[in-house]
mmCIF file of C-alpha atoms in Angstrom:
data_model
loop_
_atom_site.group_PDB
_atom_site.id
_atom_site.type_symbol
_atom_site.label_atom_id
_atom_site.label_comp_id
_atom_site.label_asym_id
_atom_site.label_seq_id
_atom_site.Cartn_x
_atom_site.Cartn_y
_atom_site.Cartn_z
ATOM 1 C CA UNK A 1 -9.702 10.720 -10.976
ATOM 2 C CA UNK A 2 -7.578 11.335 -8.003
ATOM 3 C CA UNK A 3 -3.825 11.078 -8.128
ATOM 4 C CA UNK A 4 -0.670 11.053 -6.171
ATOM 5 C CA UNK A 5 2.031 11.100 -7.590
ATOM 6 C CA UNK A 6 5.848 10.351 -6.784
ATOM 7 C CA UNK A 7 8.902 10.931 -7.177
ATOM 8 C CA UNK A 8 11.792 10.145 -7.861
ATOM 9 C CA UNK A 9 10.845 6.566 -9.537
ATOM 10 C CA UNK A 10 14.357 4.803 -8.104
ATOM 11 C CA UNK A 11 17.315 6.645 -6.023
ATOM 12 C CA UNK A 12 20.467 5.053 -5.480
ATOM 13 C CA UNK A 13 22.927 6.836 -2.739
ATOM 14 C CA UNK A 14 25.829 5.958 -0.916
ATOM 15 C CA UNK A 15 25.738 4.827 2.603
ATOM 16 C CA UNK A 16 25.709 7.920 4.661
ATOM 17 C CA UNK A 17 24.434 10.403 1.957
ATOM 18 C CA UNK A 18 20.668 12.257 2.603
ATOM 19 C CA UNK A 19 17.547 11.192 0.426
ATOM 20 C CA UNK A 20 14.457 12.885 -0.121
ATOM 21 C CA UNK A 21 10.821 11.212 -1.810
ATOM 22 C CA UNK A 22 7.945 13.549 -2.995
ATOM 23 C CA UNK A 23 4.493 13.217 -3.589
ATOM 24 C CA UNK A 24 2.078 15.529 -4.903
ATOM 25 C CA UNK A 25 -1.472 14.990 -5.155
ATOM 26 C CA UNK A 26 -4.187 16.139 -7.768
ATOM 27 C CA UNK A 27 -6.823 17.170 -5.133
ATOM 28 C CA UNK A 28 -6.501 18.395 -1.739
ATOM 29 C CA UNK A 29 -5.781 15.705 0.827
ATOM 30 C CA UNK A 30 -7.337 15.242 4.304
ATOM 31 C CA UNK A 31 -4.514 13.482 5.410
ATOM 32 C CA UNK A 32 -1.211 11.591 3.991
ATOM 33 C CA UNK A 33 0.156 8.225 5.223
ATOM 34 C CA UNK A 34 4.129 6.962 4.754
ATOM 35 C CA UNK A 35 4.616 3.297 4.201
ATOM 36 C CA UNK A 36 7.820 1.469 3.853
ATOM 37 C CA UNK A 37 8.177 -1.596 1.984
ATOM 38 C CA UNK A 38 11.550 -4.208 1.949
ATOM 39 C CA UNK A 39 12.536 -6.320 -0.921
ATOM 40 C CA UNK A 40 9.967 -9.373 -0.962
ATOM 41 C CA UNK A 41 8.013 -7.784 2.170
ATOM 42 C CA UNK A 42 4.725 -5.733 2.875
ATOM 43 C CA UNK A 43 4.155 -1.929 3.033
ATOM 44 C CA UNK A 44 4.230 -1.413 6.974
ATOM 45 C CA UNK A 45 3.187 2.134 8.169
ATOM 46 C CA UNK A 46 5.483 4.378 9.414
ATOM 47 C CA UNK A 47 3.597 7.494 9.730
ATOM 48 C CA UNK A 48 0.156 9.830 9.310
ATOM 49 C CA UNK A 49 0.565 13.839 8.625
ATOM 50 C CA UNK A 50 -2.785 15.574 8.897
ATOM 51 C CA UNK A 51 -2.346 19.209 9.789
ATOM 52 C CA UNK A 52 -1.588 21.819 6.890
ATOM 53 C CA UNK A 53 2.410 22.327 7.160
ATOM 54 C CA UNK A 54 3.051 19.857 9.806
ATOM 55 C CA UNK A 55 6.039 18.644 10.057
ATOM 56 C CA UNK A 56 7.538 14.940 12.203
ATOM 57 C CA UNK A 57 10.629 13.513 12.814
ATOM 58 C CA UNK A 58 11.487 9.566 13.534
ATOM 59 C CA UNK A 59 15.117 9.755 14.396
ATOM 60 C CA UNK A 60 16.881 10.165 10.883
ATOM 61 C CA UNK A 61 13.413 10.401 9.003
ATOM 62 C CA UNK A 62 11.255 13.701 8.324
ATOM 63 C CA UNK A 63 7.730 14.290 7.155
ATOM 64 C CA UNK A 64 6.311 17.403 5.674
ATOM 65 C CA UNK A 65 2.940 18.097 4.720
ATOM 66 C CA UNK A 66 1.921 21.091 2.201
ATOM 67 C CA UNK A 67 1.168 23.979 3.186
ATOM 68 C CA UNK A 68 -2.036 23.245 0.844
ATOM 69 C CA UNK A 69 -1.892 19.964 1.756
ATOM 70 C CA UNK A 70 -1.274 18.500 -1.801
ATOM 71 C CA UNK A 71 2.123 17.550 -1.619
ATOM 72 C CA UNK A 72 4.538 15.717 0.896
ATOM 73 C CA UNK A 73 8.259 14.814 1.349
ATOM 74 C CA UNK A 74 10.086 12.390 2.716
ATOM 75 C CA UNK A 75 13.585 12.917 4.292
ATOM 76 C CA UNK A 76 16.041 10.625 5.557
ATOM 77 C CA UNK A 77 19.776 12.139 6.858
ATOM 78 C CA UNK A 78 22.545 10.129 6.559
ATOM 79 C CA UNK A 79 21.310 7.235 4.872
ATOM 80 C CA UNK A 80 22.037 3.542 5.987
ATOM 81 C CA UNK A 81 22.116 0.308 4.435
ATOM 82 C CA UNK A 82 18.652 -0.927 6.981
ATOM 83 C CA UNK A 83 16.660 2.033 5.082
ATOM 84 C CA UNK A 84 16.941 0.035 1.494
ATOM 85 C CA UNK A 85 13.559 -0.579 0.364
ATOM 86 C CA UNK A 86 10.607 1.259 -1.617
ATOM 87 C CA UNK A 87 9.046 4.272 0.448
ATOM 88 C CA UNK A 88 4.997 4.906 -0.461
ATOM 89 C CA UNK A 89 3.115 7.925 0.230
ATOM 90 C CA UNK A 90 -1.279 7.112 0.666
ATOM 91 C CA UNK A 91 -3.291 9.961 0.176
ATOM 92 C CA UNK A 92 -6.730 10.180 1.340
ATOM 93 C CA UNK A 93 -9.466 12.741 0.737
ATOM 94 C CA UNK A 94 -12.004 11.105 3.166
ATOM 95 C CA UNK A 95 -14.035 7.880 2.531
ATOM 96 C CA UNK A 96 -12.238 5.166 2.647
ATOM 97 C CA UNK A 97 -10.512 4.481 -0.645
ATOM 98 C CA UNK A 98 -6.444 5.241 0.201
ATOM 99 C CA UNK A 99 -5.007 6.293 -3.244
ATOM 100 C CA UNK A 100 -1.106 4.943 -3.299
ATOM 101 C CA UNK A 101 1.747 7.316 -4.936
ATOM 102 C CA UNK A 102 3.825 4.430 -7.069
ATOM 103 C CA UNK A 103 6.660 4.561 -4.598
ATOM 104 C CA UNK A 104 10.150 5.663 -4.410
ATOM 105 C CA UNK A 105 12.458 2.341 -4.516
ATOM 106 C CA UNK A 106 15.554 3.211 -2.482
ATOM 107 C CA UNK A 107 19.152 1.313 -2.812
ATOM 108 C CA UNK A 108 21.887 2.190 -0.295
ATOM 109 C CA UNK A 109 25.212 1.043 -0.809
ATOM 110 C CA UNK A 110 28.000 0.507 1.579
ATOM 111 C CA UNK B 1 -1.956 -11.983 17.237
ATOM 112 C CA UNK B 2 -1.775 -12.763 13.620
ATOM 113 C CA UNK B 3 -2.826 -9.558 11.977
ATOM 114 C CA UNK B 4 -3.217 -10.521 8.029
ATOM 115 C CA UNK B 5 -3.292 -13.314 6.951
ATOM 116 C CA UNK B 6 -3.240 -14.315 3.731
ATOM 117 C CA UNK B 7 -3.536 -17.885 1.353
ATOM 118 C CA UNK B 8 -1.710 -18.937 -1.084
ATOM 119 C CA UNK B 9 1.811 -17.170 -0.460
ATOM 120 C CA UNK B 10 2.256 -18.361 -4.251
ATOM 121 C CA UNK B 11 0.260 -19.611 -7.320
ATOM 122 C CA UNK B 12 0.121 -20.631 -10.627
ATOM 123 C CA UNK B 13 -2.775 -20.398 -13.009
ATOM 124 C CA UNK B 14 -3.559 -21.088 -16.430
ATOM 125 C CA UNK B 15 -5.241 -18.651 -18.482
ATOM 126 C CA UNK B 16 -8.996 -19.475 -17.649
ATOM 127 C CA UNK B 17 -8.626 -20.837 -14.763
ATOM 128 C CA UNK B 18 -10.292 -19.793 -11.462
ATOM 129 C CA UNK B 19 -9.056 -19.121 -8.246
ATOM 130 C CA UNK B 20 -10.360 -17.513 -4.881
ATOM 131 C CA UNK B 21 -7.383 -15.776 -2.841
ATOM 132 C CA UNK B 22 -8.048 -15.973 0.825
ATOM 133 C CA UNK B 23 -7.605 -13.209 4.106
ATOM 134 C CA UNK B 24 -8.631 -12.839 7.145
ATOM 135 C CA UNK B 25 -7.520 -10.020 10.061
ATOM 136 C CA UNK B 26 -8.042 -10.497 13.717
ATOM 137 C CA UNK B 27 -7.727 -7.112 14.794
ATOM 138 C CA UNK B 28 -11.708 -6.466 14.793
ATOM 139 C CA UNK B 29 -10.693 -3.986 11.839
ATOM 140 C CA UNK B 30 -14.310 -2.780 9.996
ATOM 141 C CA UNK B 31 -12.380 -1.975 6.821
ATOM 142 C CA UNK B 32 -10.416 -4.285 4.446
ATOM 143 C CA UNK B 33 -8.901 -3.846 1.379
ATOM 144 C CA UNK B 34 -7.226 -5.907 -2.055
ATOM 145 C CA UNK B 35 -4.412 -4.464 -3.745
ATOM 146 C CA UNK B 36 -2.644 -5.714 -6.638
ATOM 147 C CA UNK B 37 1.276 -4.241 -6.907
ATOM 148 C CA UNK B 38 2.816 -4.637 -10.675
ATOM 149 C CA UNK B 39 6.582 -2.854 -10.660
ATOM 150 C CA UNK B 40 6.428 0.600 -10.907
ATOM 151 C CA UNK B 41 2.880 0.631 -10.274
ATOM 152 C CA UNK B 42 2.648 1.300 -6.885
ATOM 153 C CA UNK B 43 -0.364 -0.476 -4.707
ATOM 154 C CA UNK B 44 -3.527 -0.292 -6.566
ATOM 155 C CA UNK B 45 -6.889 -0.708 -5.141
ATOM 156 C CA UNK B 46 -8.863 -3.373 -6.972
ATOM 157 C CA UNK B 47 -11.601 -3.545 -4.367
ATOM 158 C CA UNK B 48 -12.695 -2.441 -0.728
ATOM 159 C CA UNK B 49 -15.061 -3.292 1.928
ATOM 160 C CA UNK B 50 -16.193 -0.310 4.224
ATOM 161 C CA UNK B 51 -17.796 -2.657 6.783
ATOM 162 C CA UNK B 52 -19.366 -6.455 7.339
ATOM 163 C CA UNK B 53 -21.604 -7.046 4.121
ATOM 164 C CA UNK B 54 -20.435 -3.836 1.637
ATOM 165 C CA UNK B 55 -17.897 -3.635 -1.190
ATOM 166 C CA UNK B 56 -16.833 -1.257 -3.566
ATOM 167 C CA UNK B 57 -14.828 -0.798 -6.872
ATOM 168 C CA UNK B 58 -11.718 0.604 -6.396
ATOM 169 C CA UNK B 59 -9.631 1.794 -9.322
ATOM 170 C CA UNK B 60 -8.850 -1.741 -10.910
ATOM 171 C CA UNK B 61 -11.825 -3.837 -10.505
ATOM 172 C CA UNK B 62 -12.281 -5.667 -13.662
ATOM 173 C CA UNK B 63 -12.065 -9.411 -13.759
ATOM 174 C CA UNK B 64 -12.491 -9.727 -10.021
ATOM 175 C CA UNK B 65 -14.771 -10.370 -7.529
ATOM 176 C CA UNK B 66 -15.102 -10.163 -3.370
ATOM 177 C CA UNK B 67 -16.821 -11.443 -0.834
ATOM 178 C CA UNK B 68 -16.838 -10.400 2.432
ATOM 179 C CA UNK B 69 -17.651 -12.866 4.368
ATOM 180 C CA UNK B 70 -17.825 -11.452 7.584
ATOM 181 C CA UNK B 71 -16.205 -8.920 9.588
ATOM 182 C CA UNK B 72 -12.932 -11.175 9.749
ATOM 183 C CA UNK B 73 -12.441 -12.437 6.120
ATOM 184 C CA UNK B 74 -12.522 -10.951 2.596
ATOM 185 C CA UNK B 75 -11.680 -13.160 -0.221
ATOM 186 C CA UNK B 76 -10.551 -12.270 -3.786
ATOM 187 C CA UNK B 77 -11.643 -14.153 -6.842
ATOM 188 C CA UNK B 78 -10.825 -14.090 -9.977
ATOM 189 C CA UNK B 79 -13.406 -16.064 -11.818
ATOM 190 C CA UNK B 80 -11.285 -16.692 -15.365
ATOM 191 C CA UNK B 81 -7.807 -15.956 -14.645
ATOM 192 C CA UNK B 82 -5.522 -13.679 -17.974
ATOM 193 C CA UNK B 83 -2.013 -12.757 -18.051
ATOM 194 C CA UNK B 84 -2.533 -9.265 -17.138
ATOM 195 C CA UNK B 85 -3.216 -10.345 -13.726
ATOM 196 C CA UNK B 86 0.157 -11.596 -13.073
ATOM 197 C CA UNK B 87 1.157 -9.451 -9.907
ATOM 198 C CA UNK B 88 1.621 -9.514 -6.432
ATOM 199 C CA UNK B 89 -1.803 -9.226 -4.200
ATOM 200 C CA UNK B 90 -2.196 -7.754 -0.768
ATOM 201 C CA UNK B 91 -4.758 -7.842 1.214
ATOM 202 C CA UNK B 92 -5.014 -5.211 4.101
ATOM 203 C CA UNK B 93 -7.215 -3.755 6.745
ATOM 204 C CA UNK B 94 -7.952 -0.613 8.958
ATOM 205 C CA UNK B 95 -9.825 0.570 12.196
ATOM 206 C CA UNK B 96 -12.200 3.034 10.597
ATOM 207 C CA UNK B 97 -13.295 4.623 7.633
ATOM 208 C CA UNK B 98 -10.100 7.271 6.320
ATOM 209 C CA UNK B 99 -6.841 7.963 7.718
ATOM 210 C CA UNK B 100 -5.951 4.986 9.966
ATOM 211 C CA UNK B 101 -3.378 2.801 10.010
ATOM 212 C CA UNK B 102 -3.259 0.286 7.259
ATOM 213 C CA UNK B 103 -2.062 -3.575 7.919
ATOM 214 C CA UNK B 104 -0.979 -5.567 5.539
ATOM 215 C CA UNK B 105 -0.920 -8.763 4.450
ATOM 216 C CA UNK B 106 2.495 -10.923 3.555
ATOM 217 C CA UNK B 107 1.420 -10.724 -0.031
ATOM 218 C CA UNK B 108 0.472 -13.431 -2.663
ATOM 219 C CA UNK B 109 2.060 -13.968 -5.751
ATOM 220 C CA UNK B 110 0.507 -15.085 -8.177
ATOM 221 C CA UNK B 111 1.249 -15.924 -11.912
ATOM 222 C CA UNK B 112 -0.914 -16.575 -14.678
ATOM 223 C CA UNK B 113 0.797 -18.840 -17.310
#
């Protein structure tokens, strides 16, 4: 069945360095969704990429979408200790099941 | 507004026992979902409801069942409760059918003893 997978697993930086979370998917997606989860919290959405090679910034944080729209990345410059917390990608390939990558858990220290 | 809500925020079960988890969105949302997140496992989809009276299988249905009750509430059971199910359960909803925004749910955590 469909996948999306991940990666890395865990990434620990120091305050101030870049990170960078990747998902690829099995099948083609029609669309990909970011979510952010804190320690103990919810997944809250932070973004949707739908065009082939589109690319969107919030402040310190940058989407991609593929080119073939199977794969996506996650950027954040200059990391800070507010971004800990586990970043999920959602792929969907229309319908309505949303397929979750397992998340990239991310620990910032100061 | 509330958004998700979701009852218990915590439980424990015995093996065998049975136990309906409660959730309810006020956002007039046609689509709500149950996840179950075990670390390292990501959010998986046990089951989903399209729209008011449907439900489907997602990729972890077994030893579960849902009800949606109507357009506002979807409830999770789990009829005879096991060990495996030990995890943290979010329920969520979503305007339309794909690719929309996804609320979620404070979580409940349950454990099966």
């Amino acid at each position: 069945g469909q996948q999306v997978m991940q990666i890395p697993q865990y990434q620990h930086v120091q305050e101030g360095e870049d990170f960078t979370t990747y998902c690829n998917s099995s099948t083609t997606l029609s669309n990909i969704q970011w979510y952010k989860q804190r320690p103990g919290g919810h997944p809250v959405f932070l973004i949707q990429l739908v065009k082939s090679g589109e690319v969107k910034k919030q402040k310190r944080l940058t989407f991609q979408f593929g080119e073939a729209k199977k794969n996506s990345s996650l950027h954040i410059t200059a990391t800070q200790t507010t971004d800990v917390g586990t970043y999920f990608c959602a792929g969907h390939t229309g319908g309505f099941k949303t397929i979750f990558g397992a998340g990239t858990r991310l620990f910032v220290k100061a | 507004n509330a958004g998700v809500t979701q009852t218990p925020k915590f439980q424990v079960l015995k093996t065998g026992q049975s136990m309906t988890l409660q959730c309810a969105q006020d956002m007039n949302h046609n689509s709500m979902y149950w996840y179950r997140q075990d670390p390292g496992m990501g959010l998986r989809l046990i089951y989903y409801s399209a729209s008011e009276g449907t439900t489907d299988k997602g990729e972890v249905p077994n030893g579960y069942n849902v009800s949606r009750l109507n357009k506002r509430e979807f409830s999770l059971r789990l009829e005879s409760a096991a060990p495996s199910q030990t995890s943290v359960y979010f329920c969520a909803s979503s305007g339309r059918d794909q690719g929309t925004e996804a609320f979620f749910g404070q979580g409940t955590r349950l454990t099966v003893v």
